Structure formats: C-alpha cells, structure tokens
Short mmCIF file of C-alpha atoms in Angstrom, two decimals:
data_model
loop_
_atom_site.label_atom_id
_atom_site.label_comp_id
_atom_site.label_asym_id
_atom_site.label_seq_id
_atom_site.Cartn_x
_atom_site.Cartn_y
_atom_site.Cartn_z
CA UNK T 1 -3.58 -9.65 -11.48
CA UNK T 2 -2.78 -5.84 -9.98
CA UNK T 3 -6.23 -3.77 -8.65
CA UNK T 4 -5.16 -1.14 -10.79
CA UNK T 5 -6.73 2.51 -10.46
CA UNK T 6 -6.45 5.53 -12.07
CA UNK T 7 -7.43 8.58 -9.61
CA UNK T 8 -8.61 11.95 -11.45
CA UNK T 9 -8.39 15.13 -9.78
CA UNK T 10 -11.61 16.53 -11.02
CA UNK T 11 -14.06 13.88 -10.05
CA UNK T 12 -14.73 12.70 -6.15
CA UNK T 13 -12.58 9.70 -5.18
CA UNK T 14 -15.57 7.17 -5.19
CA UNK T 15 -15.35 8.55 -8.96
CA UNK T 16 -12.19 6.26 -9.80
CA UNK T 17 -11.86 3.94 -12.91
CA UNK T 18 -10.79 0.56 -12.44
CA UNK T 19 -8.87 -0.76 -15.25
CA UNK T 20 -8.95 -4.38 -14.63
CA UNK T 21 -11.71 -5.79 -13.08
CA UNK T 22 -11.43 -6.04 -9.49
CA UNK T 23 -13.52 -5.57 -6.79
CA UNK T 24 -12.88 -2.52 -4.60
CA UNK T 25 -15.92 -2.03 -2.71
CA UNK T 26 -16.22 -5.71 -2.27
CA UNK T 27 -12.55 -6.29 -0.84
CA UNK T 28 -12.77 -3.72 1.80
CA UNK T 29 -15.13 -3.09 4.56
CA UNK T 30 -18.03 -1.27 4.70
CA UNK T 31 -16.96 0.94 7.27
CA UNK T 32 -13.26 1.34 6.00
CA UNK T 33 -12.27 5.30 5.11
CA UNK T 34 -9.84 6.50 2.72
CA UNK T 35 -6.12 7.67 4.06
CA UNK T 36 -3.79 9.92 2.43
CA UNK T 37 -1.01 8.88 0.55
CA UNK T 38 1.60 12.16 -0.09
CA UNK T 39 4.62 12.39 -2.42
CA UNK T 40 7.73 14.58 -0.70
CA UNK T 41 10.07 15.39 -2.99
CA UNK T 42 12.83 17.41 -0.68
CA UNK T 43 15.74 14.78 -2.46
CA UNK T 44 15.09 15.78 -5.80
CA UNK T 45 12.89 19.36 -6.06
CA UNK T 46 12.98 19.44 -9.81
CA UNK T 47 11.42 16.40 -10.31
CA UNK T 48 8.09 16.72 -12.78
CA UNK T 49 6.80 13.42 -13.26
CA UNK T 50 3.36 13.42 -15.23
CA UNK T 51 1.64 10.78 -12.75
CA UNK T 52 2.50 8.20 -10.13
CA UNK T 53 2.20 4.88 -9.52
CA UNK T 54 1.37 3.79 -5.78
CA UNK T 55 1.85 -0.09 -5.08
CA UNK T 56 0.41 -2.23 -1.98
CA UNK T 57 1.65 -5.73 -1.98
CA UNK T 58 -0.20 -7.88 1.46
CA UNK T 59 2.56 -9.17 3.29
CA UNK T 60 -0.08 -12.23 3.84
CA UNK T 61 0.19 -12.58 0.29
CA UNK T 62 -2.88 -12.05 -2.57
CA UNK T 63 -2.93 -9.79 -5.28
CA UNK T 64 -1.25 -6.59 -5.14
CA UNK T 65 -3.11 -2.82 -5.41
CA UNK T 66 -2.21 -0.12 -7.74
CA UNK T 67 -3.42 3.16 -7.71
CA UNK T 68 -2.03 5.55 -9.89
CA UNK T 69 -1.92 9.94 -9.85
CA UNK T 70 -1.73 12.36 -12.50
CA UNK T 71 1.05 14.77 -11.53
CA UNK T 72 3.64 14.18 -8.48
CA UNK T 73 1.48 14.70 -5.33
CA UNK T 74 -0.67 12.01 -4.33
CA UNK T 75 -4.29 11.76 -3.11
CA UNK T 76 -6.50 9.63 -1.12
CA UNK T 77 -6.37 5.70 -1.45
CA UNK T 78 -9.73 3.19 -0.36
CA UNK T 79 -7.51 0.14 1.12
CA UNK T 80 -8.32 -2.30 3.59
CA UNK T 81 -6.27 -2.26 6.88
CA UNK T 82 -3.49 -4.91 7.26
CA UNK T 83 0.36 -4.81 6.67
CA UNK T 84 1.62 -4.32 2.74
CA UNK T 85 4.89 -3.70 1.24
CA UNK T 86 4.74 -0.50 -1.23
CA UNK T 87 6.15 0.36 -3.65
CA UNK T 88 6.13 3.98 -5.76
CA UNK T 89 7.70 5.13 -9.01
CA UNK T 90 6.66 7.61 -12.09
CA UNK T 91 4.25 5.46 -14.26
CA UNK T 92 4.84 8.52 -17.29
CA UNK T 93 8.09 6.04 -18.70
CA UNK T 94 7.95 4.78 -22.23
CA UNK T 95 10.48 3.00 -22.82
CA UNK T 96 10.71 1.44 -19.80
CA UNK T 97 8.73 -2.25 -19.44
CA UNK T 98 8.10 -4.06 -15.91
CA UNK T 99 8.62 -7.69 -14.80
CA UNK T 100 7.72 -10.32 -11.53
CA UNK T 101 4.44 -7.28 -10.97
CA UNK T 102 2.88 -9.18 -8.18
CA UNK T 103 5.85 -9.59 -6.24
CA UNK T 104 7.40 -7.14 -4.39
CA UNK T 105 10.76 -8.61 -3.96
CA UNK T 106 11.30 -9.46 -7.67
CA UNK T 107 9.73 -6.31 -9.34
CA UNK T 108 12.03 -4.88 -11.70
CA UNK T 109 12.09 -3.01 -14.52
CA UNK T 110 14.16 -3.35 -18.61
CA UNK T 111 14.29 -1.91 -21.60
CA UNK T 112 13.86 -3.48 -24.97
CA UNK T 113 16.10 -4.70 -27.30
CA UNK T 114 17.45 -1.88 -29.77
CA UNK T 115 20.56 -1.25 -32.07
CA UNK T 116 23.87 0.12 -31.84
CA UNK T 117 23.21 3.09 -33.61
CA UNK T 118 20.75 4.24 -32.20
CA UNK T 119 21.76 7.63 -30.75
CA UNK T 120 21.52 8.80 -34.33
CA UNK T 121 19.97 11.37 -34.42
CA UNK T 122 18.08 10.81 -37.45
CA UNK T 123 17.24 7.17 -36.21
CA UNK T 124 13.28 6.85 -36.52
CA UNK T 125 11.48 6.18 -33.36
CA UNK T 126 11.56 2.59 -32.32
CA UNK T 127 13.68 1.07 -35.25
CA UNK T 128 16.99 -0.17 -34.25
CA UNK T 129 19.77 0.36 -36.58
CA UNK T 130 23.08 -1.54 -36.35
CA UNK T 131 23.39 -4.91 -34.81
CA UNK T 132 21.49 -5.84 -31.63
CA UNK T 133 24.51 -7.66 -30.42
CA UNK T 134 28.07 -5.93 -30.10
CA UNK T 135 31.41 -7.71 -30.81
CA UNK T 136 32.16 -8.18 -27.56
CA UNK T 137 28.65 -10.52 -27.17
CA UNK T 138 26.75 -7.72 -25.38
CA UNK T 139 22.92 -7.49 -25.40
CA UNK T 140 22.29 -3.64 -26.64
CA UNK T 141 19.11 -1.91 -25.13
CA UNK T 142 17.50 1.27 -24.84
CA UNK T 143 18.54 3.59 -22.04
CA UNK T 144 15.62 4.23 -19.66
CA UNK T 145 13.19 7.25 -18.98
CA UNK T 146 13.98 9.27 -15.78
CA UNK T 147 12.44 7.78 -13.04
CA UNK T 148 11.97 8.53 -9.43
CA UNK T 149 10.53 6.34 -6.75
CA UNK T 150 10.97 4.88 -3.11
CA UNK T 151 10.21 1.19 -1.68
CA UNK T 152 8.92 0.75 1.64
CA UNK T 153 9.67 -2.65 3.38
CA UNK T 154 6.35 -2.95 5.49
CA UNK T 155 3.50 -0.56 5.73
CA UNK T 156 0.94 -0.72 8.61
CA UNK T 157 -2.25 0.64 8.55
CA UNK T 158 -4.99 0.66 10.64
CA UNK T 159 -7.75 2.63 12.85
CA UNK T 160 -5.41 4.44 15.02
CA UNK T 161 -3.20 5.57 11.95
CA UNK T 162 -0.17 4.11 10.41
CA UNK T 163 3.18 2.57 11.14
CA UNK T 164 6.26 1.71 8.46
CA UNK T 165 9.63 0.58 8.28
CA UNK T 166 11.18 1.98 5.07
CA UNK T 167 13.70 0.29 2.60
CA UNK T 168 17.32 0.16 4.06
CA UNK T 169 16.30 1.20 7.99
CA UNK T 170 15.79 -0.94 11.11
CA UNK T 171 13.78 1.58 12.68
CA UNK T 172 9.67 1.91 12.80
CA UNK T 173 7.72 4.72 12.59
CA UNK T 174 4.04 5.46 14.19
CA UNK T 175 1.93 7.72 12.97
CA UNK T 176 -1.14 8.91 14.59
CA UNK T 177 -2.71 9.71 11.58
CA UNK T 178 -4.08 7.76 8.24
CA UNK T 179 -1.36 9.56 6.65
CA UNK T 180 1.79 7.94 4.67
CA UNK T 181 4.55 10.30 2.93
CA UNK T 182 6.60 8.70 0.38
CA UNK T 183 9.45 10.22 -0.54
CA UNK T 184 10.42 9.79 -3.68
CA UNK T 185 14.57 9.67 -5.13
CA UNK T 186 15.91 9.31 -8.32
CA UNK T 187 16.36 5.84 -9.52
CA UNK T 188 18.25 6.34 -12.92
CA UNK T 189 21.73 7.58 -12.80
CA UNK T 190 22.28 10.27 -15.06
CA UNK T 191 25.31 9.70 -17.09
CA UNK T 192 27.16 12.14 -19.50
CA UNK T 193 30.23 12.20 -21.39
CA UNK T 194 32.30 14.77 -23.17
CA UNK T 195 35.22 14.27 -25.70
CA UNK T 196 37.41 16.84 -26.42
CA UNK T 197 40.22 17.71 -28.97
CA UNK T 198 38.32 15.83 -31.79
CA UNK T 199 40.68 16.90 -34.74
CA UNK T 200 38.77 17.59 -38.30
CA UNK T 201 35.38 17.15 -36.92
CA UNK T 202 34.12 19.17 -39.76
CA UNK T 203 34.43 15.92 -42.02
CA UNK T 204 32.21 14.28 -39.90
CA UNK T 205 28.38 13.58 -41.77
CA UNK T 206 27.27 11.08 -38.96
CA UNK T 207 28.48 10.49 -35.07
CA UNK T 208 26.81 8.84 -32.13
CA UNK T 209 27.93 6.46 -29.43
CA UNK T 210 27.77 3.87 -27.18
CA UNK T 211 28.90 2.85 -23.52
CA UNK T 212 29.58 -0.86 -22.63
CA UNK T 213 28.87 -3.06 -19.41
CA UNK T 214 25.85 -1.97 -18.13
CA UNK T 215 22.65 -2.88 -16.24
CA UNK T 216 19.85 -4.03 -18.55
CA UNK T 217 17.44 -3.71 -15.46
CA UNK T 218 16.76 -2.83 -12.09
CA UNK T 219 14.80 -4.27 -9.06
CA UNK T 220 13.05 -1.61 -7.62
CA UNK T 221 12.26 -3.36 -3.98
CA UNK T 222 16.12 -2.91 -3.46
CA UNK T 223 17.34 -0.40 -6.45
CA UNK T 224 19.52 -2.44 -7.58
CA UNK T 225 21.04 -3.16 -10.81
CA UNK T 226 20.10 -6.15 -12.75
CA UNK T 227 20.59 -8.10 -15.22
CA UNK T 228 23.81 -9.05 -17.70
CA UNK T 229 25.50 -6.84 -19.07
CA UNK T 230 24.37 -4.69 -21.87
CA UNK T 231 25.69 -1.93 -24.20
CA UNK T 232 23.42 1.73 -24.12
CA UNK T 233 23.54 3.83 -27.52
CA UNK T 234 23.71 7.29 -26.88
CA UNK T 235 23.57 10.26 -28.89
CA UNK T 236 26.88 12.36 -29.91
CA UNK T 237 26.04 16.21 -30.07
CA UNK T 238 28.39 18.80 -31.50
CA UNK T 239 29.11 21.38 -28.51
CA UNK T 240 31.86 23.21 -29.87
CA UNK T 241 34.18 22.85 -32.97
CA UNK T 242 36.13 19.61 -31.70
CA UNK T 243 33.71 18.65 -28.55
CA UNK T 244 31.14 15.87 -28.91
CA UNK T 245 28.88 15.57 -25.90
CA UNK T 246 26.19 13.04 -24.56
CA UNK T 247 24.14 12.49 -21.95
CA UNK T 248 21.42 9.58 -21.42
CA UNK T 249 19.78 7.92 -17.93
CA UNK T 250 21.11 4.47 -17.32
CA UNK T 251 20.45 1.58 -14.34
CA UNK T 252 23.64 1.69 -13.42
CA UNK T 253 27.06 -0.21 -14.09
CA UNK T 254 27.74 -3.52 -13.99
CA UNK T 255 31.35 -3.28 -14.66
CA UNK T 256 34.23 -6.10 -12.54
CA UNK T 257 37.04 -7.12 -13.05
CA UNK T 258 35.90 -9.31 -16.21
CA UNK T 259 33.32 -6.26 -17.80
CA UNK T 260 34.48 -3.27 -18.44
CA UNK T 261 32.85 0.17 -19.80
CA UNK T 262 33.95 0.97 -22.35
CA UNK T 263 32.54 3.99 -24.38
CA UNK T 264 33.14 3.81 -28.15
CA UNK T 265 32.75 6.85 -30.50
CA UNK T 266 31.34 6.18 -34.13
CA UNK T 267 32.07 8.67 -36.91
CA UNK T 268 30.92 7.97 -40.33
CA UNK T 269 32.79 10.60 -42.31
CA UNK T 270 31.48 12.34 -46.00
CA UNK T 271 33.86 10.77 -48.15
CA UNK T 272 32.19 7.18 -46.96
CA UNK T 273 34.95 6.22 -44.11
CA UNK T 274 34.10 5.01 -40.76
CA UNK T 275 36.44 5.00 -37.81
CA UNK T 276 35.56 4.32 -34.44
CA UNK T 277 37.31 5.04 -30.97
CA UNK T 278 36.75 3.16 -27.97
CA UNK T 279 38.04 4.07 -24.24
CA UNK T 280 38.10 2.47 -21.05
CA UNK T 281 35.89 4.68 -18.91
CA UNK T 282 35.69 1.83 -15.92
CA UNK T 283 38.06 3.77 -13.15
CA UNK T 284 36.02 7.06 -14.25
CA UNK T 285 32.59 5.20 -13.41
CA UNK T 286 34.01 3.73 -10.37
CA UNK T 287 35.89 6.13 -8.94
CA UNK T 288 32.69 9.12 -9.96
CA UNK T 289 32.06 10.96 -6.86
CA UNK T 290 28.10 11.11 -7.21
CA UNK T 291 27.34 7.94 -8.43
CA UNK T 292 23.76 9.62 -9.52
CA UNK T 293 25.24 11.92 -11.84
CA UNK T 294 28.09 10.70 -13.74
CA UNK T 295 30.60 12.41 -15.47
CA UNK T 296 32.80 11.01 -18.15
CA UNK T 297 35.89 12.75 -19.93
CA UNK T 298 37.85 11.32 -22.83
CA UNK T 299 39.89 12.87 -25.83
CA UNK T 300 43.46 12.64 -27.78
CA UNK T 301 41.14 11.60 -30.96
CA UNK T 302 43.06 12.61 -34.63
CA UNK T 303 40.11 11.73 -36.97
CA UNK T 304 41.58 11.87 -40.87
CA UNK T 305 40.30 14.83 -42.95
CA UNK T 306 37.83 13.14 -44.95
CA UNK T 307 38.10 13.25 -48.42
CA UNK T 308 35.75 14.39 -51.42
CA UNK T 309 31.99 12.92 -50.76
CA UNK T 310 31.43 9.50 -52.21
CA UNK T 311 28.23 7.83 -53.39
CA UNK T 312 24.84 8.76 -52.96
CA UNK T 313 24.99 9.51 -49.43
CA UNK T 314 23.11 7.13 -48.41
CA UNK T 315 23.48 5.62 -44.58
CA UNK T 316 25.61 2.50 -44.43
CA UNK T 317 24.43 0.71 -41.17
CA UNK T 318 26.98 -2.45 -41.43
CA UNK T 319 29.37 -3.36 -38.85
CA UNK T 320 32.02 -3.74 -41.27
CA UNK T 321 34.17 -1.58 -42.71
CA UNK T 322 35.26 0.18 -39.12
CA UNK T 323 39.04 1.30 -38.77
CA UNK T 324 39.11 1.13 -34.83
CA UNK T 325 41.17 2.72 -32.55
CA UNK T 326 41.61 2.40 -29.29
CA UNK T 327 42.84 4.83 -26.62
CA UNK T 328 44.34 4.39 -23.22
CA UNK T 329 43.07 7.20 -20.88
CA UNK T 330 44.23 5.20 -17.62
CA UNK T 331 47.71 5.79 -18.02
#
C-alpha cells in the first residue's frame, strides 16, 4: 500500500488529506521538518500538467510515499530522513493505468485494451469498435496521455540537506539545503503522420488509422518501452483536399527485424466500399532524427471514385469486406 497525499495550495501543509490510511505523523519523527520538493521544467517549457505525482520508494525497503500537487510546481513534503528512490510523473492521465506500484524498478505504466477503429472520430468515448486483435495477431490499445516525468536512482536526505544520484549518471550531488529539484522530460513520444496525394478523397464518408509494432507500456524507473507489441488507432483528419493527417502520443516502437510498423489507412467510402492501405513506416521510425517527435510521410494512394450512396448509411464495423493495398515507400 502507497502513503498517498494530496497537497492543496490553499490550506497549510499539516492541512493534507490522506487518501489511504497511513500514518504520517506516526512514521516520522517528532522533530522531523518539511523540505522542498521543486519541479524545473527548462527541457520542456510548454509543459501544463494539471498536478504531479511525487514518489519515495526506501531503498531499505517498506511501503512507498506518494504525495501528489495540483499544477506543475511542487511544494513542501513531511518525510522521514533515510535514502529513497523517486520517482515523478503527471498524475492528470486518463487513459493511462499503472502496474508493480510499490516497486520502483518494475513501475510501469499501459493502456487498455481498445479497437481498431478507434480514431473515428465519431467513436463514443471508451467503446472500442473493430476487432481488439489485428490480422497480424497484435494486441490493439489506446495511445497514452502526454506525460512528463523524471526517475531518480537514490535520494538522500537528511539534517544537513540532501544528496542524489539521478537516473542514467554516475555522479552525486550534495546539497546544503532540504531542497530537491526534479526535472521533469517528456516521456511519450509524439508521433504524427501525413499522407499526401490521396486521389478522390471527396468519396470518402469515414477514414481513420492505425500504426503497427508498438510499445503497450513503459517502465518509468528506466523509460523504457515495454511490453509486446501492439497496434495504436489513430485518428485521420482532412488537412487539405488529398492530405489526411494524424498525430497521437505513443511509448515508443518496438519494431526488429521480425515487427515491423506498419501504418495502415482505412477509408470506408459512400457508396459502401472499404479499401485500406498499409505502408512500411519502420526505416522512417528508425532512422527519425528526434526520436521524441516523430514524423511520418507516406502517399502514391489512387482511392476509386466511389459510386452512388448505398444503404442506410449505417457504420459497418466488420473486418471483412477490405480491398487492401499495400505500398512500398522503401524503394
């Protein structure tokens, strides 16, 4: 069980709710003060989270501490001296769940289970629509929320101030003051793609998308991606007479040499027809140059003009009935 609080800016911090029932007071001294956890957000400015999480695990061992911040900036935190690991990410997510809590190493977070179609963008809220298992015997699952965060691999704190090693460097740092900065980065990879050329888009009544091959999950100790691999849907937007665009946050790419990415374009057209068009977008994913914010660039598609609507218009959500085609961009 996490010692989970919730601070609120209005009220003194001796103010603060406990959500499940654990003993503050009790656990630390009598005599033990409050230090200052800040949030510096230099490596990503425009960051606007609506609260963090803040996340002491004892290096001893015992149950983690949680304290969590409306807004991106911190505040002050009642902990008993010792040695933690901590851990920090935006706890405003909602469709983003949480695994292994109590220990550091294994913390990760998923996404659920949802359907192919899903980047409709008339899909209701939480319904998935299409299968929940691709052709190709992928898992699919929602994309994640944005999130930002930072691990720290050991956090010292005590009377004279604080030292810490953070994630990924050999070096310690002292402190003289009960003062820790965290310094949050983003943690979800922003992907988008962008098809151009799309001939007779105007016969199009439904689109959306889906990319192939990627993480389901990722441990946030390390920031690594987790997991096996999963298809994302992902919405397809009109941006110009033949341009589809989307854009969605993902844990990254799983894609070897036996998994590929592979984003697929669904059109259901007005006279009932569906095609689809898939593309190998591995070497693009690979080879992008910010591996934060991916950029993905496909075309040559000749959809056929669709022919008088048929039916009732109703939404056909079966997996049969596609005429597929795929495209070689890698040539």
């Amino acid at each position: 069980m996490i010692a989970f609080c919730v601070i609120c800016p209005s009220v003194a911090f001796t103010g603060c709710t406990w959500i499940y029932d654990y003993p503050c007071c009790c656990e630390c001294g009598e005599g033990d003060k409050p230090f200052e956890v800040f949030s510096d957000w230099h490596d990503c400015p425009n960051a606007n989270p609506g609260g963090m999480a803040y996340i002491f695990f004892p290096v001893s061992g015992g149950e983690p501490w949680r304290f969590d911040f409306p807004g991106k900036e911190g505040g002050p935190v009642l902990l008993p001296d010792g040695e933690f690991h901590v851990m920090a990410f935006n706890d405003d997510t909602s469709n983003v769940l949480f695994g292994n809590e109590e220990d550091y190493s294994g913390f990760y977070c998923y996404c659920k289970e949802t359907g192919l179609y899903n980047g409709l963008a008339s899909t209701p809220s939480g319904t998935p629509v299409g299968a929940t298992i691709t052709e190709d015997g992928e898992k699919v699952v929602s994309p994640p929320d944005e999130m930002w965060g930072e691990s720290v691999e050991w956090f010292s704190l005590g009377n004279d101030g604080v030292a810490y090693r953070r994630h990924g460097v050999d070096q310690e740092t002292t402190y003289g003051k009960r003062i820790f900065f965290i310094y949050p980065h983003m943690l979800t990879p922003r992907y988008r793609y962008v098809a151009t050329g799309i001939k007779n888009l105007s016969g199009v009544a439904r689109m959306c998308a889906s990319l192939s091959g990627m993480a389901p999950g990722l441990v946030l100790s390390s920031g690594k991606p987790t997991g096996e691999p999963a298809t994302l849907p992902v919405s397809a937007i009109k941006t110009n007479d033949d341009e589809v665009a989307g854009t969605m946050f993902t844990f990254g790419s799983l894609a070897n040499g036996n998994v590929l990415n592979k984003l697929t374009l669904y059109f259901w057209m007005t006279d009932g027809k569906k095609y689809k068009y898939e593309f190998d977008v591995s070497r693009q994913i690979a080879d992008a140059p910010d591996k934060m914010n991916v950029l993905i660039t496909v075309g040559n598609i000749d959809l056929p003009e669709s022919g008088s609507p048929s039916g009732d218009g109703a939404f056909d959500v079966t997996v049969d009935g596609w005429e597929t085609y795929i495209i070689d961009i890698n040539s």
